[in-house]
Coordinates of C-alpha atoms in Angstrom, one line a residue:
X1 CA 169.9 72.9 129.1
X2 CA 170.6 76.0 127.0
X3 CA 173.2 75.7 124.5
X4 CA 176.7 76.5 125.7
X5 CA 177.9 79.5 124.0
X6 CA 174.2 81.2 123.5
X7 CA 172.7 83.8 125.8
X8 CA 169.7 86.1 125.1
X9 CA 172.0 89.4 124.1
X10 CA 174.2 86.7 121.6
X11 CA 170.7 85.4 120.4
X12 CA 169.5 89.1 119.8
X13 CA 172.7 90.1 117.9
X14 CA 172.6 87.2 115.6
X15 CA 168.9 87.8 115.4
X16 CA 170.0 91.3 114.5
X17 CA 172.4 90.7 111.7
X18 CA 170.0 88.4 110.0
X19 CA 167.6 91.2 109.9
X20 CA 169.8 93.5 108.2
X21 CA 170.5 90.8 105.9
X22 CA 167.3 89.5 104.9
X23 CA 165.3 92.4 106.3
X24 CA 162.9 92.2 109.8
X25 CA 159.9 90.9 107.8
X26 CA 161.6 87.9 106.9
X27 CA 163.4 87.2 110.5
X28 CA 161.8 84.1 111.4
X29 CA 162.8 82.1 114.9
X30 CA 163.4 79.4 112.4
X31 CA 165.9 81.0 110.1
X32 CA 167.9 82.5 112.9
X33 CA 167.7 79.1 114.4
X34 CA 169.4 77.6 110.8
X35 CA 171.7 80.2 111.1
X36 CA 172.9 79.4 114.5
X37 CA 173.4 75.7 113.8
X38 CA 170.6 74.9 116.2
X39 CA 167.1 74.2 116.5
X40 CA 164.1 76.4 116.8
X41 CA 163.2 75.4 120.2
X42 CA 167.0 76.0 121.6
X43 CA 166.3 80.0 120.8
X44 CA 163.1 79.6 123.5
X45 CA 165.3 79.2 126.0
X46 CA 166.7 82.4 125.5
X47 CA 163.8 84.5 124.2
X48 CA 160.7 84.1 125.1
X49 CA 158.9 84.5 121.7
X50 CA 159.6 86.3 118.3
X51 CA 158.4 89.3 119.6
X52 CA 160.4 89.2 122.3
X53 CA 163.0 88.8 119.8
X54 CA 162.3 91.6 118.2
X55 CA 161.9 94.2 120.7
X56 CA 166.0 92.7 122.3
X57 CA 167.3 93.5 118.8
X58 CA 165.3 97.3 119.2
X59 CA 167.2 97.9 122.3
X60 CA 170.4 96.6 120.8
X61 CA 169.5 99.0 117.5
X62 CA 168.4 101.7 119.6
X63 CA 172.3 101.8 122.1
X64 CA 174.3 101.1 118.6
X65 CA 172.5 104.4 117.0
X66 CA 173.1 106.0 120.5
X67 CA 176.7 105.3 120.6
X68 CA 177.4 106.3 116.8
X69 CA 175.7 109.5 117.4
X70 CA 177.6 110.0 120.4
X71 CA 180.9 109.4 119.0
X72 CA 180.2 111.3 116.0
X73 CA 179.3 114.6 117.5
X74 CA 181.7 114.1 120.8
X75 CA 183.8 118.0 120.4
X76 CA 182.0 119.2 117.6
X77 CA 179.2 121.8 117.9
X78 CA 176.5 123.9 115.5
X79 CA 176.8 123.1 111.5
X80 CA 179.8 120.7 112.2
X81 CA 178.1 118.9 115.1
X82 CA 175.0 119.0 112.7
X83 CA 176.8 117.4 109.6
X84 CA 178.6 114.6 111.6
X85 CA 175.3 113.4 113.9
X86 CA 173.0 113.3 110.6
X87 CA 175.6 111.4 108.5
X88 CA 176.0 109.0 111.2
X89 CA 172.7 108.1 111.4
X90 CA 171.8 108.1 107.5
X91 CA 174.9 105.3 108.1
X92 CA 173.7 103.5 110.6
X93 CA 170.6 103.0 109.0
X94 CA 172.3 102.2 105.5
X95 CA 174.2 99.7 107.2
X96 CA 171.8 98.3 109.6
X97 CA 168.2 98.4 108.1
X98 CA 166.7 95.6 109.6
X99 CA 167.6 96.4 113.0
X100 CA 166.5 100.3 112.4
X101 CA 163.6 98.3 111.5
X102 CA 162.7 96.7 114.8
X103 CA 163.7 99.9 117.0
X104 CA 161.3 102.4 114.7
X105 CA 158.7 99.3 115.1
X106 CA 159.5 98.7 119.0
X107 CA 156.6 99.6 121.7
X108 CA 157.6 100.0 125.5
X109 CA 156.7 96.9 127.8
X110 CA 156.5 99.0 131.4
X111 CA 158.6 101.4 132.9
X112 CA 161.2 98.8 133.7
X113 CA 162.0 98.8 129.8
X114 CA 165.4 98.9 128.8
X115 CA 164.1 100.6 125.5
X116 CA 163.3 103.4 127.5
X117 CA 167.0 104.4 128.5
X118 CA 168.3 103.5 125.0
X119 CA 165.6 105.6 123.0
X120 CA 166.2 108.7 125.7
X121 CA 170.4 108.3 124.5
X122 CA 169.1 108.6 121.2
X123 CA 167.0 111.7 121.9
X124 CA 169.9 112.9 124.0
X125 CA 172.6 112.6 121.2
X126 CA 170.0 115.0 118.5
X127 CA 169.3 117.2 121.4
X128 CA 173.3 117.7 121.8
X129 CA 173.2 117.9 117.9
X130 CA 171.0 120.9 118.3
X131 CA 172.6 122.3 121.7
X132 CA 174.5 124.4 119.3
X133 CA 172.4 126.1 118.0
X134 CA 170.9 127.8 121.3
X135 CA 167.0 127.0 120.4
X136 CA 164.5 128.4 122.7
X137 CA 163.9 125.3 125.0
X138 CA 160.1 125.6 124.3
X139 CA 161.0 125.1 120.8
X140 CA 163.2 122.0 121.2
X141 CA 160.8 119.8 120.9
X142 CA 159.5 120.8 117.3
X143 CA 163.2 121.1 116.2
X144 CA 164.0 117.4 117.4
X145 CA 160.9 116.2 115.6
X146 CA 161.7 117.9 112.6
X147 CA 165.0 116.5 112.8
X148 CA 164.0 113.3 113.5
X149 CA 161.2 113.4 111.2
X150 CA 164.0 114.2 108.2
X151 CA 166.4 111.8 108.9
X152 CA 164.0 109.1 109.0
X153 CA 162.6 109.9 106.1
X154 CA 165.5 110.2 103.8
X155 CA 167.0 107.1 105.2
X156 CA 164.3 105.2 104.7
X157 CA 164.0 106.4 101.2
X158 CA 167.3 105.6 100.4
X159 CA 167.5 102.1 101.7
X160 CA 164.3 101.5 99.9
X161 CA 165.7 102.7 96.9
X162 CA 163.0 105.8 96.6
X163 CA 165.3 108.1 94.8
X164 CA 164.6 107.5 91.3
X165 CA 166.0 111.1 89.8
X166 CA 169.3 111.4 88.5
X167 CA 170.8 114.2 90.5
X168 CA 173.4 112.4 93.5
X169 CA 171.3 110.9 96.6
X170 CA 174.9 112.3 98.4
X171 CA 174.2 115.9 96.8
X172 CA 170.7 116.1 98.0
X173 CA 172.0 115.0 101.4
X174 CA 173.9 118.0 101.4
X175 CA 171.7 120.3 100.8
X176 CA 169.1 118.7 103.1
X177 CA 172.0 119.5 106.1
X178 CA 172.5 122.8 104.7
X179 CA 168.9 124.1 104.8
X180 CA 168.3 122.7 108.4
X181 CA 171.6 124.3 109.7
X182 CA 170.1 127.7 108.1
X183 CA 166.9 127.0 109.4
X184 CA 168.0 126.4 112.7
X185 CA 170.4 129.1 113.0
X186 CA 167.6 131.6 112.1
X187 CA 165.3 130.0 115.3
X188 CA 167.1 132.0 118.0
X189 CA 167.2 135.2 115.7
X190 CA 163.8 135.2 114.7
X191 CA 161.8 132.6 116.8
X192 CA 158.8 131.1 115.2
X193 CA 155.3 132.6 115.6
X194 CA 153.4 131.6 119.0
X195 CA 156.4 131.7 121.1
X196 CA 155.8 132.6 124.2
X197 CA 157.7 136.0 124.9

């Protein structure tokens, strides 16, 4: 019988936690077993494997970054949509590392995946972070990979400690913003070479 009080989402949020704590490399069935006050095999009966485990707490990453972005854009359009989405996710990832972790290191299963919908909220929140900005839909793509591709990045960085110069990680985090709102502003005055037209 499963243990009273443990289901596979409370299984994957404890799982979760402990990966923030101790980071996902180090999230073992075993530990998150100790942690729950029960033993390894109880957790089968609720996931089917570590990797299992893993991808639950990528889904669960994946809705939480969703719902932050969300929230922190909801009203706001252009620079100040911008400023609020990217500071909510350099959060979320400052907070949560080990759960980032497993969504960035999440593959889909089938078309029945609930990673799917999450992942396409999350891609739906920096496409409303951009909506502002009125970009050529044939460039959406390039700017939401950019943006993805920068926020990653400097996240990452940061919570791995990669800023070694003295300047303030905050101040270069400003600027960052600031050159990718003037960047993006300038795409539907001057749209990139090889646009169709």
């Amino acid at each position: 019988m499963p243990r009273a009080g443990l289901t596979p989402a409370s299984v994957a949020q404890a799982g979760a936690a402990v990966a923030d704590e101790v980071g996902l490399a180090s999230l073992s069935m075993g530990l998150l077993a100790e942690r729950l006050g029960v033993r390894a095999p109880a957790l089968y009966k609720h996931v089917a494997n570590q990797a299992d485990l893993f991808h639950r707490i990528a889904v669960l990453a994946a809705n939480e970054l969703a719902d932050v972005l969300r929230d922190a854009i909801q009203g706001r359009a252009g620079r100040e949509a911008l400023t609020a989405g990217t500071q909510a996710m350099r959060t979320y990832v400052k907070e949560h590392p080990g759960r980032y972790a497993a969504g960035n290191a999440a593959e889909f299963t089938g078309e029945d995946d609930p990673l799917i919908a999450a992942t396409n909220r999350v891609v739906g929140s920096w496409a409303a972070m951009l909506h502002g900005y009125q970009i050529d839909p044939r460039q959406e793509v390039h700017a939401l990979r950019m943006l993805r591709s920068l926020l990653h990045g400097f996240a990452l960085l940061e919570v791995g400690g990669g800023f070694r110069f003295d300047t303030e990680v905050d101040d270069s985090f400003v600027w960052m913003v600031d050159f990718l709102d003037r960047g993006l502003q300038s795409l539907s005055d001057h749209p990139p070479s090889g646009s169709v037209g």
